[in-house]
CSV table of C-alpha atoms in Angstrom, one decimal:
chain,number,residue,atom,x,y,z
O,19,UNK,CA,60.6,108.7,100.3
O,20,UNK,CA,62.0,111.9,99.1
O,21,UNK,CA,59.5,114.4,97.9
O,22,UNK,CA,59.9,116.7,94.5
O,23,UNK,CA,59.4,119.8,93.6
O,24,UNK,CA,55.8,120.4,92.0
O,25,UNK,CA,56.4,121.7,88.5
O,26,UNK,CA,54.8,124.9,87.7
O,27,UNK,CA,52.0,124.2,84.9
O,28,UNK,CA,52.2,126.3,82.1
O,29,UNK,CA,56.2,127.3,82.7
O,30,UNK,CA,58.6,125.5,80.5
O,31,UNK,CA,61.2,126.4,82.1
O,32,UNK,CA,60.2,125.0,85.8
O,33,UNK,CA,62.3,121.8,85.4
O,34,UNK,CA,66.1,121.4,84.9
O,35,UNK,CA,66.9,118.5,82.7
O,36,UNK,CA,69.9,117.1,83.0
O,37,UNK,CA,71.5,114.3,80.5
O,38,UNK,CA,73.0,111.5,82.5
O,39,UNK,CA,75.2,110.1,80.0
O,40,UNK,CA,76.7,106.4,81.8
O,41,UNK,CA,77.5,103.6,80.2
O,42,UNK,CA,74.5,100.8,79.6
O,43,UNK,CA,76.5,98.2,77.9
O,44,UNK,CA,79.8,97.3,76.7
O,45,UNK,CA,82.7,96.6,79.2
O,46,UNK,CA,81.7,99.2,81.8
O,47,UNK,CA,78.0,98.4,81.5
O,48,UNK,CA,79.1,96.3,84.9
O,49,UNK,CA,78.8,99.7,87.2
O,50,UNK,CA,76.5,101.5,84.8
O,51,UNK,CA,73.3,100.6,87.1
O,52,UNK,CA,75.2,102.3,90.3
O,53,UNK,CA,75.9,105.1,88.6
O,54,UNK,CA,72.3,106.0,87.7
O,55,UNK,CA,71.3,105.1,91.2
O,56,UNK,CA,73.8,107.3,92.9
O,57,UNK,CA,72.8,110.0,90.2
O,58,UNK,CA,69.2,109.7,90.9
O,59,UNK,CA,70.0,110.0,94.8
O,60,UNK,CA,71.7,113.0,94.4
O,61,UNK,CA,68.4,114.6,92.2
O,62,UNK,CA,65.6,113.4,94.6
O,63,UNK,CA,68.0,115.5,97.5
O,64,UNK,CA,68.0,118.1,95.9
O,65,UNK,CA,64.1,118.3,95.0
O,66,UNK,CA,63.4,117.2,98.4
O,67,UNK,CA,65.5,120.3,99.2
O,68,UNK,CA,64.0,123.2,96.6
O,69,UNK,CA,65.7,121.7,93.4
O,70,UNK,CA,68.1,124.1,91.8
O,71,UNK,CA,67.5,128.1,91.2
O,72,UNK,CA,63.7,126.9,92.5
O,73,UNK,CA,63.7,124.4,89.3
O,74,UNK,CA,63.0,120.8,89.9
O,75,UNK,CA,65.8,118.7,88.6
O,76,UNK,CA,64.7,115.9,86.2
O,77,UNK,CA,67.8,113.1,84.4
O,78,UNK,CA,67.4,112.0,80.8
O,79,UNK,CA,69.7,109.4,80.6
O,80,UNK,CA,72.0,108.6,77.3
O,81,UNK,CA,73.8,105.2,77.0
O,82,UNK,CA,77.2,106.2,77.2
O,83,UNK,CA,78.3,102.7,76.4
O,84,UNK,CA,77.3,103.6,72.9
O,85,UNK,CA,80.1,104.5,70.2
O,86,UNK,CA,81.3,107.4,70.6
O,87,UNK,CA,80.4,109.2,67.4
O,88,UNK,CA,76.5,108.0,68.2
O,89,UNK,CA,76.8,109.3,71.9
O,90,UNK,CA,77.6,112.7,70.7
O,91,UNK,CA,75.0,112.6,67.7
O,92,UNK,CA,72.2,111.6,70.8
O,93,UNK,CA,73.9,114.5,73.1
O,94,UNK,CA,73.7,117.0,70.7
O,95,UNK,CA,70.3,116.8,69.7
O,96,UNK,CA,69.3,117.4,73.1
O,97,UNK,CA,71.3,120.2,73.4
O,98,UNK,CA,70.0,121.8,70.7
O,99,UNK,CA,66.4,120.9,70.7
O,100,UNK,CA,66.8,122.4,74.2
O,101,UNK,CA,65.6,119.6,75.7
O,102,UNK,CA,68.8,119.5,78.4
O,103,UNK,CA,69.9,122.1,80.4
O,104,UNK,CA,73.4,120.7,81.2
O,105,UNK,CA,75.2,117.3,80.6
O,106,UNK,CA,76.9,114.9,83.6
O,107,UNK,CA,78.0,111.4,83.8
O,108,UNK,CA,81.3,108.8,83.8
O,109,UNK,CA,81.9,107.5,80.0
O,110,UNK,CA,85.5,107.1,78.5
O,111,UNK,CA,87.5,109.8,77.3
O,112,UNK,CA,86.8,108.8,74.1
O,113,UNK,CA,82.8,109.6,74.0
O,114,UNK,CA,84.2,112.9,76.0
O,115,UNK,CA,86.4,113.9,73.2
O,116,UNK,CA,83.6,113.2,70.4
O,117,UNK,CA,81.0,115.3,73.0
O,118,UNK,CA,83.0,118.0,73.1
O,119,UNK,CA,83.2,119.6,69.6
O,120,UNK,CA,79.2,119.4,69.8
O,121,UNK,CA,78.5,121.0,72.8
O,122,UNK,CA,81.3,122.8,74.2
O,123,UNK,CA,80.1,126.2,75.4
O,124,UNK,CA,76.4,125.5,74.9
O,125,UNK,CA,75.6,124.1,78.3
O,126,UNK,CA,77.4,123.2,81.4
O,127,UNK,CA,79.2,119.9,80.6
O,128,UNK,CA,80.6,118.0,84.4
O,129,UNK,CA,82.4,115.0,83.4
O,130,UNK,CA,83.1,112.2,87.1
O,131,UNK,CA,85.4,109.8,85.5
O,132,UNK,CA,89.0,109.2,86.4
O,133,UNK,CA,91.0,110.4,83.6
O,134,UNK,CA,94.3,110.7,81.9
O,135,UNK,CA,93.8,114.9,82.5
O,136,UNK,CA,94.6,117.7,80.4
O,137,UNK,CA,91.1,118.6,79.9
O,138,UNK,CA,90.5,122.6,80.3
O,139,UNK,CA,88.0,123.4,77.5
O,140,UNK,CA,85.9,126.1,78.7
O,141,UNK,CA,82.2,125.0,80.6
O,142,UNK,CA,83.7,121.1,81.4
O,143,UNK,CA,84.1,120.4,85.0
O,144,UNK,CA,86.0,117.7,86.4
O,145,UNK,CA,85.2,115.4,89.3
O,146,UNK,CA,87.3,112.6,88.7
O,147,UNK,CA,90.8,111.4,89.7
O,148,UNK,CA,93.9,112.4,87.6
O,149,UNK,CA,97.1,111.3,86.7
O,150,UNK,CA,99.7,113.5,88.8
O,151,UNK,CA,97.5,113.8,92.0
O,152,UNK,CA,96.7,109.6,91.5
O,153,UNK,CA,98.9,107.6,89.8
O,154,UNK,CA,102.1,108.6,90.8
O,155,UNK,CA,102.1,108.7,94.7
O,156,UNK,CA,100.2,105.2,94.3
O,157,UNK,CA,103.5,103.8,92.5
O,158,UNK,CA,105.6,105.6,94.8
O,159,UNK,CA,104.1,103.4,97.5
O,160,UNK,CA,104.1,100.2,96.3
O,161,UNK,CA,107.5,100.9,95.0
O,162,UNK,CA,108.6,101.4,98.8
O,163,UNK,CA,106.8,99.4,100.6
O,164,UNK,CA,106.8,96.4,98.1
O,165,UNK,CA,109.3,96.6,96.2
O,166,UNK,CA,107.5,97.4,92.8
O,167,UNK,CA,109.8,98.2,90.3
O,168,UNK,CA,109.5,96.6,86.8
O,169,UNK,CA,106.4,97.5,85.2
O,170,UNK,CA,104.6,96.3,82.6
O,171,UNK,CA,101.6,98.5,81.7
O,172,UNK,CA,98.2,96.9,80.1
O,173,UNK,CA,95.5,99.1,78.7
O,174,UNK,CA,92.4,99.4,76.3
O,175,UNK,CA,93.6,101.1,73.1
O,176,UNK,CA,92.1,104.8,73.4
O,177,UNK,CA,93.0,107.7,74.9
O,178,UNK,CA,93.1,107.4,78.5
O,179,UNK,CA,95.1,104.2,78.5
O,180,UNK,CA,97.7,105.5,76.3
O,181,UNK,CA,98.2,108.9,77.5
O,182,UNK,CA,98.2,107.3,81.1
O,183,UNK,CA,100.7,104.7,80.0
O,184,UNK,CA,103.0,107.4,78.8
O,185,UNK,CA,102.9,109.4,82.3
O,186,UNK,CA,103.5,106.2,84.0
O,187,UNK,CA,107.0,105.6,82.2
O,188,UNK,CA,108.0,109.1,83.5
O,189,UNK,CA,106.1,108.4,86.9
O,190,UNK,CA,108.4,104.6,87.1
O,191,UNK,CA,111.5,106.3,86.0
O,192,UNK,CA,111.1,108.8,89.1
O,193,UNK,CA,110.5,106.2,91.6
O,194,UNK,CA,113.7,104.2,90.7
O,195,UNK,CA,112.1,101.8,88.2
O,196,UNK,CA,111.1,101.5,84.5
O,197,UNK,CA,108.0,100.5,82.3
O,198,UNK,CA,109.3,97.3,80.3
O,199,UNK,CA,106.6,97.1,78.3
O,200,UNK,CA,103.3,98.1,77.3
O,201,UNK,CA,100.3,96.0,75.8
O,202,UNK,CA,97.0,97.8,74.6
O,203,UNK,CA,94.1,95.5,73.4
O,204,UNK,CA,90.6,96.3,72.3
O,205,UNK,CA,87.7,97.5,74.5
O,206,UNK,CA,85.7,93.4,75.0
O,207,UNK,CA,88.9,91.6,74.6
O,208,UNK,CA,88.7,88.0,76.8
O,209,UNK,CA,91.7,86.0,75.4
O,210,UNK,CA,94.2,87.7,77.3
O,211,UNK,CA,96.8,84.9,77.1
O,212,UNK,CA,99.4,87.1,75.0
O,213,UNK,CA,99.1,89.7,77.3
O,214,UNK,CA,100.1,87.5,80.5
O,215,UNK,CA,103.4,86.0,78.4
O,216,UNK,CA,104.1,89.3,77.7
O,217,UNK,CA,104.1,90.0,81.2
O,218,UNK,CA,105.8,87.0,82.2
O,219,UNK,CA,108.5,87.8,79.4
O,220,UNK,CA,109.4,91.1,80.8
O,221,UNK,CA,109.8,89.7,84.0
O,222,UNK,CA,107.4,92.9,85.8
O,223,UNK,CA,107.1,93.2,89.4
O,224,UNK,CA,103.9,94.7,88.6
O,225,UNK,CA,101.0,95.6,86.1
O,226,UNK,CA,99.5,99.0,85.3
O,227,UNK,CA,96.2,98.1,84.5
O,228,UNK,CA,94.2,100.6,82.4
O,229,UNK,CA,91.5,98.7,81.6
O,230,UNK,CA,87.5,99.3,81.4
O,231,UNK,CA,84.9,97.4,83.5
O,232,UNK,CA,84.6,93.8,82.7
O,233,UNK,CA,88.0,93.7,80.7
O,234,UNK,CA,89.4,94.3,84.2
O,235,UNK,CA,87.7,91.7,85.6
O,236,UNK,CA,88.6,89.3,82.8
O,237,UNK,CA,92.2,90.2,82.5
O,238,UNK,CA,92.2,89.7,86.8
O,239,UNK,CA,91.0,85.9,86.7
O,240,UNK,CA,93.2,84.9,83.5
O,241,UNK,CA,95.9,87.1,85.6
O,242,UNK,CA,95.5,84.5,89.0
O,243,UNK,CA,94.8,81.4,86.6
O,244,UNK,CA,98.0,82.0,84.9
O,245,UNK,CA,100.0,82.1,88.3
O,246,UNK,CA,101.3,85.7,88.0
O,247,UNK,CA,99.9,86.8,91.4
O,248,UNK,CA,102.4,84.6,93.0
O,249,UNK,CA,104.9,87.3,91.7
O,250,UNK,CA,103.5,90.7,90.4
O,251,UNK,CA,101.0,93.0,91.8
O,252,UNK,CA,98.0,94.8,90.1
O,253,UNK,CA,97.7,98.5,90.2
O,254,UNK,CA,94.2,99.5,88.8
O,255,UNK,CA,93.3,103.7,88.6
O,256,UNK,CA,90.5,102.1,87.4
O,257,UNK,CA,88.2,99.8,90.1
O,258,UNK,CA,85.6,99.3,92.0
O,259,UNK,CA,83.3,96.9,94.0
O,260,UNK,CA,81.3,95.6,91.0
O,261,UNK,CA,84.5,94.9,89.3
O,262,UNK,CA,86.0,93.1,92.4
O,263,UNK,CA,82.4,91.1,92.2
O,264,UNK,CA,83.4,90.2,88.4
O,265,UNK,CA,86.2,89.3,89.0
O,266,UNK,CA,85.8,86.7,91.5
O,267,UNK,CA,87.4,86.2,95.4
O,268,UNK,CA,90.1,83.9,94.2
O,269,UNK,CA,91.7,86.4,91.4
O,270,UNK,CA,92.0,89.6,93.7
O,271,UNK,CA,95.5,88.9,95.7
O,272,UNK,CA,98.1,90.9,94.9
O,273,UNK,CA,95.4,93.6,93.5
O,274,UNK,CA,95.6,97.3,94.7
O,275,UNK,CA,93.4,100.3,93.3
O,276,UNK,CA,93.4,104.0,94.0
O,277,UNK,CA,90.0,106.1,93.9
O,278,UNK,CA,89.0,108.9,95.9
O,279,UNK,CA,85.8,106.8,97.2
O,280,UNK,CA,85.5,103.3,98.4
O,281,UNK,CA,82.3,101.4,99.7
O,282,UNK,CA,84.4,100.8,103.0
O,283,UNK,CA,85.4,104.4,103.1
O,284,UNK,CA,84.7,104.9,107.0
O,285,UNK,CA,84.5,108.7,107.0
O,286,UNK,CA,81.0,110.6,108.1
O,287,UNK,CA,80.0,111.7,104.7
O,288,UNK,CA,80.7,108.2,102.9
O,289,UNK,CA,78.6,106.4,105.8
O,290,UNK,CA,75.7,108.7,106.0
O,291,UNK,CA,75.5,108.5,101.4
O,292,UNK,CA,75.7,104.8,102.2
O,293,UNK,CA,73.1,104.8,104.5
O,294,UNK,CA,71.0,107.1,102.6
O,295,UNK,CA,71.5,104.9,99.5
O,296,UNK,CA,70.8,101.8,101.2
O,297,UNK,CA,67.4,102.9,102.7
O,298,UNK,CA,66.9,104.5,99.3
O,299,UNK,CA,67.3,101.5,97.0
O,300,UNK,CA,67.7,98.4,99.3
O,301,UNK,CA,70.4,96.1,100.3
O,302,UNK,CA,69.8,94.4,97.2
O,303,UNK,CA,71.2,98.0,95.2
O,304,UNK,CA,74.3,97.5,92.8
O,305,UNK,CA,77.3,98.7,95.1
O,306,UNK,CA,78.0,102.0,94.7
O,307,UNK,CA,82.1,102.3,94.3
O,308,UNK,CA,83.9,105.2,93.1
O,309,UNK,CA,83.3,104.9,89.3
O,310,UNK,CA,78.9,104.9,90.2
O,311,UNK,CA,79.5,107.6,93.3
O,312,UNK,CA,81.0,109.9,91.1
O,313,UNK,CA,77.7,110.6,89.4
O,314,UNK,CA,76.2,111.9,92.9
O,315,UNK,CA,79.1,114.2,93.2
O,316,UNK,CA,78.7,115.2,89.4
O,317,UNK,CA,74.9,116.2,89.9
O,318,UNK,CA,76.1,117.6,93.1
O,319,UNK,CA,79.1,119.9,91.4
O,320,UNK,CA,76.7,121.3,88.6
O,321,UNK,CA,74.0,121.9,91.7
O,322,UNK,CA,76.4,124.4,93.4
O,323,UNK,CA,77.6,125.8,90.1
O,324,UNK,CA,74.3,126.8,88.7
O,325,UNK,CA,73.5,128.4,92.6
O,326,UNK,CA,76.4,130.4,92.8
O,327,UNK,CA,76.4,131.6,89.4
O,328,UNK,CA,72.5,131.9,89.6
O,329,UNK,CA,72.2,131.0,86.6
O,330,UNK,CA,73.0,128.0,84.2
O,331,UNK,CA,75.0,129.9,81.2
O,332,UNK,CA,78.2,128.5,80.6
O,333,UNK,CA,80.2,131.4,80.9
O,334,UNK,CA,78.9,132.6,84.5
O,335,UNK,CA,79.8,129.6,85.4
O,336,UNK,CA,83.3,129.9,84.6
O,337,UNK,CA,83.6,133.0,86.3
O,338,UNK,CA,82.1,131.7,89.4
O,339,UNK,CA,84.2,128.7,89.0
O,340,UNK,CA,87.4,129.2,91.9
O,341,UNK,CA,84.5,129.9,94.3
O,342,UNK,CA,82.5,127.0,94.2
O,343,UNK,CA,82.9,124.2,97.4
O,344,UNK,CA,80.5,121.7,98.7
O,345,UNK,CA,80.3,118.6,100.9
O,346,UNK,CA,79.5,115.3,99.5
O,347,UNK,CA,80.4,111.9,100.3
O,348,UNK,CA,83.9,112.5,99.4
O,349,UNK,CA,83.9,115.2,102.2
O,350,UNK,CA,84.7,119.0,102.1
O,351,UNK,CA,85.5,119.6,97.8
O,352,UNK,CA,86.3,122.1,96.4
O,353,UNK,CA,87.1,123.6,92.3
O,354,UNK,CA,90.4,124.5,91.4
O,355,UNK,CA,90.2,125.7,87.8
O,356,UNK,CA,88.0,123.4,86.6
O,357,UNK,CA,89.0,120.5,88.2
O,358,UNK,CA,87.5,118.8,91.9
O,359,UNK,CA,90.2,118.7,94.8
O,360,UNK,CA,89.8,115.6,96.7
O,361,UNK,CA,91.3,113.4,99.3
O,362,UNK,CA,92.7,110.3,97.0
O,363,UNK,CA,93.5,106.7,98.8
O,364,UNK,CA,95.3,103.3,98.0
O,365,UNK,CA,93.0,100.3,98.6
O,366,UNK,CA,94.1,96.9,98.8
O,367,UNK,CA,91.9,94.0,97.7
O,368,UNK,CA,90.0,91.7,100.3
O,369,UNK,CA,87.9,89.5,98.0
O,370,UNK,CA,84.9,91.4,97.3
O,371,UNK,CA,86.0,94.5,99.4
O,372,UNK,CA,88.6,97.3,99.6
O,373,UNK,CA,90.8,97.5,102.7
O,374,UNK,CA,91.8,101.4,102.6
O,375,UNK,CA,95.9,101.1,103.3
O,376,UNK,CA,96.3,105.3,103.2
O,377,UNK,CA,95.5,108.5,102.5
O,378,UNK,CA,97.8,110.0,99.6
């Protein structure tokens, strides 16, 4: 359907390679398939349309699922067998944190995940959500319009989670309430029966979920089975429609998540990438959420980096950095710094969908 570039025989340098590094396995292997789809929608629009500085743009994914240490030995390599011109892709801040002694300053690095944030290292660029801009306005809400006020915070023990979980006890204490406790389990955990009498102990009004993937989605049905539904909401930083699929129509009330895409996102750009993706892939395509989407604005972002800088060194980059915009299916975006402004929204479950409550 979309037609590519024809690579210049004889010129090595006639195709940009890009590592996709997304997770294939573990916990957040459940949205890994969306987010090479999305990635690989944004490429083939991009050939279709010249490729980038007239160089047709070619992924080599990397299973970000993988321990972090081994992620960053796989990277790496690549980078320096010059066989990757630039790095994307949504892991966990832990693979980012082992990536970036390795190939910081060497090429272009754009990480899409929603993160705890912090991250300024010189060459990485940011699509995804962060704390200040996410999290707290989301716990503002719910505390006024639902009275959420006792939180109990329950994470995946790494970085993101835990760094997260210490701006929310700030972010609780400014809307009137207070974080009574905090659990942190493994990445794969399934029994999470401690976790819920912990919960139930502290008598919350509502959980913090930090958790990856399919952890979300098994923590959400032992949530509902256990009755806590009937008496503290969910707020996840951290879902999407895969997970809602996971997790099962009967475990999602009481569940609210915050994202600057949804599938039901009924703006122009979201329902022309929709329909683009849907003619693209099928009907039958994993749903593309904000977790997979954020791959097709990461391709996207590096696209309009490496055009205005004309060039894919790290450093002109930078210095091209405040000037770079583009429309995606987030809409009209924009850097600051090295970080994506976007439009952010609080969702509230509908069994396998998203019901968009605001704008924050």
């Amino acid at each position: 359907m979309y037609p590519v570039v024809p690579r210049r025989s004889g010129d090595p340098r006639a195709t940009l390679a890009v590592a996709l590094v997304v997770p294939l396995q573990g916990p957040a292997g459940v949205f890994g398939p969306s987010c090479e789809l999305a990635a690989r929608l944004a490429v083939e629009e991009l050939n279709a349309a010249g490729g980038v500085l007239d160089r047709e743009v070619r992924l080599v994914t990397v299973d970000g699922g993988a321990p972090p240490e081994q992620v960053a030995a796989e990277v790496e390599a690549l980078v320096l067998l010059g066989a990757v011109d630039g790095v994307v892709g949504w892991h966990t801040s832990a693979v980012r944190q082992a990536l970036l002694p390795r190939i910081a300053g060497r090429v272009p690095y754009v990480y899409t995940a929603q993160y705890e944030g912090g991250e300024h290292t010189p060459g990485v660029f940011l699509t995804g959500e962060t704390d200040p801009a996410q999290l707290l306005p989301a716990m503002r809400l719910l505390a006024e319009a639902c009275g959420a006020r006792r939180w109990c915070t329950v994470g995946n023990d790494y970085v993101w989670p835990r760094v997260s979980a210490r701006a929310a006890r700030a972010y609780a204490r400014a809307c009137g309430g207070l974080v009574r406790d905090e659990v942190f389990v493994p990445l794969g955990t399934r029994d999470f029966g401690p976790v819920l009498r912990r919960i139930e102990r502290c008598e919350a009004d509502a959980a913090l979920m930090l958790l990856v993937g399919d952890d979300a989605a098994h923590f959400n049905r032992a949530f509902a089975g256990y009755g806590l539904h009937q008496r503290c909401l969910r707020l996840s930083t951290h879902m999407d429609e895969n997970i809602l699929l996971a997790t099962g129509a009967d475990a999602t009330d009481g569940l609210w998540a915050t994202a600057g895409f949804f599938e039901t996102l009924a703006t122009a750009e979201s329902l022309a990438f929709s329909a683009r993706y849907a003619a693209r892939f099928g009907v039958e395509a994993p749903v593309v959420g904000s977790l997979g989407e954020s791959c097709f604005e990461g391709v996207r972002l590096l696209a309009a980096l490496a055009e205005r800088a004309r060039s894919l060194d790290v450093r002109a980059m930078c210095a091209v950095g405040d000037t770079v915009s583009y429309e995606g299916p987030r809409g009209a975006l924009r850097l600051r710094g090295n970080h994506l402004a976007q439009r952010l929204y609080l969702a509230r479950a509908d069994a396998f969908d998203f019901h968009i409550v605001t704008q924050l």
